[in-house]
Short mmCIF file of C-alpha atoms in Angstrom, two decimals:
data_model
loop_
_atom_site.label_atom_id
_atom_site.label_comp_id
_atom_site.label_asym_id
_atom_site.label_seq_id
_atom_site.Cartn_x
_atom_site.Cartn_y
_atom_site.Cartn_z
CA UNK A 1 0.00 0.00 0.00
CA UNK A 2 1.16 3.56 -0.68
CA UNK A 3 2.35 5.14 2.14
CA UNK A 4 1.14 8.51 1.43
CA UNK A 5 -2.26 7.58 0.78
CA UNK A 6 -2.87 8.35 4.68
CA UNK A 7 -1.01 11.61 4.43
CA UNK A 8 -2.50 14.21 6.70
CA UNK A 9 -2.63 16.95 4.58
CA UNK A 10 -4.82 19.49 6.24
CA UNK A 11 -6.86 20.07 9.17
CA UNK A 12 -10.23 20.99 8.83
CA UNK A 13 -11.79 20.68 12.36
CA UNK A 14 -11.27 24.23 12.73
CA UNK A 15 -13.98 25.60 10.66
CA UNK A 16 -17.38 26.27 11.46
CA UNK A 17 -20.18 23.65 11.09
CA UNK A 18 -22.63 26.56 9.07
CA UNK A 19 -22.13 30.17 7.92
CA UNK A 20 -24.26 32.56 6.41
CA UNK A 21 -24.22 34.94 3.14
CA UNK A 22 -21.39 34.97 1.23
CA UNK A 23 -19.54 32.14 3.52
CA UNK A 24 -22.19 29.36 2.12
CA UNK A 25 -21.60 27.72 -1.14
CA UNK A 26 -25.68 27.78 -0.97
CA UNK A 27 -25.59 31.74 -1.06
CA UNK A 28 -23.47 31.49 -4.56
CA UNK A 29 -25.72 28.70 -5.99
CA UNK A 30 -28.70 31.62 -4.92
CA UNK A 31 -26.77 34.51 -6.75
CA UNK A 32 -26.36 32.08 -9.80
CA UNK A 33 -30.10 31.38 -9.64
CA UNK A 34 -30.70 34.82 -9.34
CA UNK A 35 -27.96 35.71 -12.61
CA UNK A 36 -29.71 32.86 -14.65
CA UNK A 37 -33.44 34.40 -14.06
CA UNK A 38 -32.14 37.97 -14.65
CA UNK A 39 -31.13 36.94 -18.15
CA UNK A 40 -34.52 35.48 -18.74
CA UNK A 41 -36.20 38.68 -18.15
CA UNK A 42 -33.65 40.71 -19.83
CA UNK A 43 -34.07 38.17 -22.67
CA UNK A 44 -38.22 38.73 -22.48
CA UNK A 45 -37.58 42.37 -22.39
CA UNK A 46 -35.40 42.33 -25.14
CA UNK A 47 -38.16 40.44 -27.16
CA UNK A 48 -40.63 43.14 -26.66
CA UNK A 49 -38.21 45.75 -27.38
CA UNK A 50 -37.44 43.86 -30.59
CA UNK A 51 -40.87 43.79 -31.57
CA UNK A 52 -41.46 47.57 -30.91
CA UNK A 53 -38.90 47.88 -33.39
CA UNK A 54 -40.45 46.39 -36.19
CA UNK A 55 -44.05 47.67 -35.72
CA UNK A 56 -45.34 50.85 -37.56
CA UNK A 57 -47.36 51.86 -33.67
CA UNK A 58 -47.12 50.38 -30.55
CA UNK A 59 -49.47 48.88 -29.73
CA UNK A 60 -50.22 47.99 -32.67
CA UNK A 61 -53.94 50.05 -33.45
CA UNK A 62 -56.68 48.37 -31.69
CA UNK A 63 -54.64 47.26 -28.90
CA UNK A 64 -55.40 49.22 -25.58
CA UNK A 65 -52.56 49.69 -22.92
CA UNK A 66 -52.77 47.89 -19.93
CA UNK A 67 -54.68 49.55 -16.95
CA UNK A 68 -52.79 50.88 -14.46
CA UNK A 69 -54.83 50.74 -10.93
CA UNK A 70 -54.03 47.17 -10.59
CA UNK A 71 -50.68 47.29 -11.67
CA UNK A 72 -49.92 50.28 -9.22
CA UNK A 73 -51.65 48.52 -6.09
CA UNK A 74 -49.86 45.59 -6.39
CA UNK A 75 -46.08 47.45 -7.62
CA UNK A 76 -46.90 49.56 -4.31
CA UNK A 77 -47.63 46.45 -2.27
CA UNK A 78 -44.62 44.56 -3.57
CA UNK A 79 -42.17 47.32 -2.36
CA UNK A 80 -43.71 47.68 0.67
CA UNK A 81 -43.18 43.65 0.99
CA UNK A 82 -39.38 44.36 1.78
CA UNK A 83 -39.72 46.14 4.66
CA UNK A 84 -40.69 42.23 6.59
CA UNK A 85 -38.62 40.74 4.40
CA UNK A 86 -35.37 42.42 5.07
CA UNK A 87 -36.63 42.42 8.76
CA UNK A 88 -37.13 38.44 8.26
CA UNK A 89 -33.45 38.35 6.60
CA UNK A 90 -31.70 40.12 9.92
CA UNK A 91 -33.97 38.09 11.99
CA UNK A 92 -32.48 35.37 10.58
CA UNK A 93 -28.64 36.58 10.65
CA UNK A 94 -29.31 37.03 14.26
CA UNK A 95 -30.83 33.39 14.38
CA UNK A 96 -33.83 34.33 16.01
CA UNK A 97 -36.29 31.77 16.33
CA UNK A 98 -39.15 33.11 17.12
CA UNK A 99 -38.94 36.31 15.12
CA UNK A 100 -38.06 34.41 12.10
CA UNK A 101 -41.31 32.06 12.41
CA UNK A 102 -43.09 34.94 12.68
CA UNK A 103 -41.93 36.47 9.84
CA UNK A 104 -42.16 33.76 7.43
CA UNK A 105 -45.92 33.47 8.33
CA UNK A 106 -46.29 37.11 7.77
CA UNK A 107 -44.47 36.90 3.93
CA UNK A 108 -46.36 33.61 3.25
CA UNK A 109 -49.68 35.87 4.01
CA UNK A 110 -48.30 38.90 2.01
CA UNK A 111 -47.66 36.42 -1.10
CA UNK A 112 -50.76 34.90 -1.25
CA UNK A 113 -52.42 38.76 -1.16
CA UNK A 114 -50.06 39.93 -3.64
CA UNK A 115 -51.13 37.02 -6.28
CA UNK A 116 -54.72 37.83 -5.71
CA UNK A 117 -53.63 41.42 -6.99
CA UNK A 118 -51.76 39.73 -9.71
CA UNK A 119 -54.67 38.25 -10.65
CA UNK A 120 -57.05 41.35 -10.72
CA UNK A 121 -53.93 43.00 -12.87
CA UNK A 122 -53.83 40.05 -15.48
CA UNK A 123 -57.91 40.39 -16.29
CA UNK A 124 -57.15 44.16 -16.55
CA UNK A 125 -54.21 43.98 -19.12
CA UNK A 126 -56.89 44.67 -21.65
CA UNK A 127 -56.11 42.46 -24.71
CA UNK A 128 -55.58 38.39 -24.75
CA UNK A 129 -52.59 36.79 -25.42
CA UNK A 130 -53.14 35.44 -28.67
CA UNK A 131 -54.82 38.77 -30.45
CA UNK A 132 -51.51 40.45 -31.55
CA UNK A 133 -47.74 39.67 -31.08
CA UNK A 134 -47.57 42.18 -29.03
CA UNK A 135 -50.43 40.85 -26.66
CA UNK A 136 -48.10 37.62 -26.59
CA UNK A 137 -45.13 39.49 -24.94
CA UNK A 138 -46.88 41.69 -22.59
CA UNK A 139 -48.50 37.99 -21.46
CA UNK A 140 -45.13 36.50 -21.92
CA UNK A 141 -43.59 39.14 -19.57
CA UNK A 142 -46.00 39.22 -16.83
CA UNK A 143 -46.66 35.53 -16.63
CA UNK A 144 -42.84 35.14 -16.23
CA UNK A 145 -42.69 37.38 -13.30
CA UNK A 146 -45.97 35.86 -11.64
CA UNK A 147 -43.72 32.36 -11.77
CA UNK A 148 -41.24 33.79 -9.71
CA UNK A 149 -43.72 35.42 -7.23
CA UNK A 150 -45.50 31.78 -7.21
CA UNK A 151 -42.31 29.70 -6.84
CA UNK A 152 -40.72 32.06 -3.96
CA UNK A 153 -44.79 32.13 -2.29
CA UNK A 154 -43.80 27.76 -2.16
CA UNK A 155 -40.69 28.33 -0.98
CA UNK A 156 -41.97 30.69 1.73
CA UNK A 157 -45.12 28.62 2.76
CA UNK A 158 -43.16 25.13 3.11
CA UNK A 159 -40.26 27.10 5.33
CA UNK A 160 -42.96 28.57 7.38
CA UNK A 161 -44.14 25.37 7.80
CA UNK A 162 -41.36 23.31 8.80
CA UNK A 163 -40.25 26.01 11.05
CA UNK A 164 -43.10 26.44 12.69
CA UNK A 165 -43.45 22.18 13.40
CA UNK A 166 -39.46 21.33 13.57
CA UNK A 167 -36.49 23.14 15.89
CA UNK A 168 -34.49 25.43 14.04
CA UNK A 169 -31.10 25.16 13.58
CA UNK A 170 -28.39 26.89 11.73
CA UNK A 171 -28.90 25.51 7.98
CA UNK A 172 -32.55 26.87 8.47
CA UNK A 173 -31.46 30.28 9.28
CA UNK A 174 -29.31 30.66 6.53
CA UNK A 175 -32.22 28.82 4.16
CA UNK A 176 -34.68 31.68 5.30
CA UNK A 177 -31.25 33.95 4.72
CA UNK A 178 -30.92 32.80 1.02
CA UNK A 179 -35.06 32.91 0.56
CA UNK A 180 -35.25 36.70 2.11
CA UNK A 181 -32.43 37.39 -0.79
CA UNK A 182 -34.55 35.87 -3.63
CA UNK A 183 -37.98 37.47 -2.88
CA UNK A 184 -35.60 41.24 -2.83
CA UNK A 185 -34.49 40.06 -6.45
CA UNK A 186 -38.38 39.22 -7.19
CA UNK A 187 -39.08 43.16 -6.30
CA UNK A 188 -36.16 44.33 -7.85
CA UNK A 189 -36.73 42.09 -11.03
CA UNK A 190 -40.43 43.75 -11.52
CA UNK A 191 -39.48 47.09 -11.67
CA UNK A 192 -38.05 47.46 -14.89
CA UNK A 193 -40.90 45.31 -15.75
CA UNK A 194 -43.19 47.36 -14.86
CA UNK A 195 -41.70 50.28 -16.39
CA UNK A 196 -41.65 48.80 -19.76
CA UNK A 197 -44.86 47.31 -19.83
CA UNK A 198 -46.86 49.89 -18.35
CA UNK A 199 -45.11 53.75 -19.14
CA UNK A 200 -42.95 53.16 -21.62
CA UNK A 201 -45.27 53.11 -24.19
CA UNK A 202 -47.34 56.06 -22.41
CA UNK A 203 -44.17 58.17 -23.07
CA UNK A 204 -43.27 57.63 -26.36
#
């Protein structure tokens, strides 16, 4: 047998059983999540932008822009959705339990009222998907962005859940860490959204 095949050639008792933010490999996978989605929506964007291009008007004649009551409420209501959720994310830097349970009931609540305004703002766009190309990318746009408000809602509900029937230890702090970072790039992500869709062509 090889001798040095029981080499000692580091010492790794010293480091710490969890971390949190940048210190987790789980935090980079996040930010690459987060990089990958951003190019989908730049990629969506650029689609509509595309099609602008090659259209005499847009909206094409006939084609109303989408209202903007709904689409205000629930822009207003998303922002004001990271206030609890940046609370949640120090709550859960600080590893505190109860706060963090809490909190996660309290975002699960906010994302199941902020689809029911999604909802009002989709039968309010004006125009069906299927009427004009540019009825498909306005669809195209904001059903991509309701997916991400649905799949971080899961995410939210199920850690609620456990938390709330399990002890919490330090891998669930830094999960609720790493959730608390994607719903802030599910805010941020709308925004230009938003913009696009809705004033963009109110401006030009």
């Amino acid at each position: 047998m090889n001798a040095r095949s029981h080499e000692i050639v580091g010492d790794l008792s010293g480091l710490p059983e969890n971390a949190h933010g940048h210190t987790h490999l789980v935090w980079w996978g996040n930010i690459g999540f987060m990089l990958i989605e951003g190019t989908a929506f730049a990629l969506a964007a650029g689609a509509y932008l595309y099609l602008q291009t090659q259209a005499p008007a847009w909206p094409p004649p006939g084609s109303p822009l989408p209202r903007l009551l709904w689409s205000g409420i629930f822009t207003v209501t998303l922002l004001a959705s990271e206030l609890p959720n940046l609370w949640v994310r120090r709550r859960a830097v600080a590893k505190d339990e109860r706060a963090v349970r809490i909190g996660l009931v309290l975002m699960t609540a906010l994302g199941v009222i902020l689809l029911g305004m999604r909802w009002f703002e989709l039968q309010h766009l004006g125009l069906r998907w299927d009427v004009n190309a540019y009825g498909s990318v306005l669809w195209m746009l904001m059903v991509l962005h309701t997916s991400h408000v649905v799949t971080d809602l899961g995410d939210t509900a199920v850690q609620a859940v456990w938390l709330c029937t399990h002890e919490v230890g330090d891998e669930q702090f830094s999960d609720v860490e790493d959730n608390a970072n994607y719903w802030s790039f599910v805010v941020l992500a709308w925004l230009p959204i938003y913009l696009l869709l809705y004033w963009s062509p109110r401006l030009t």
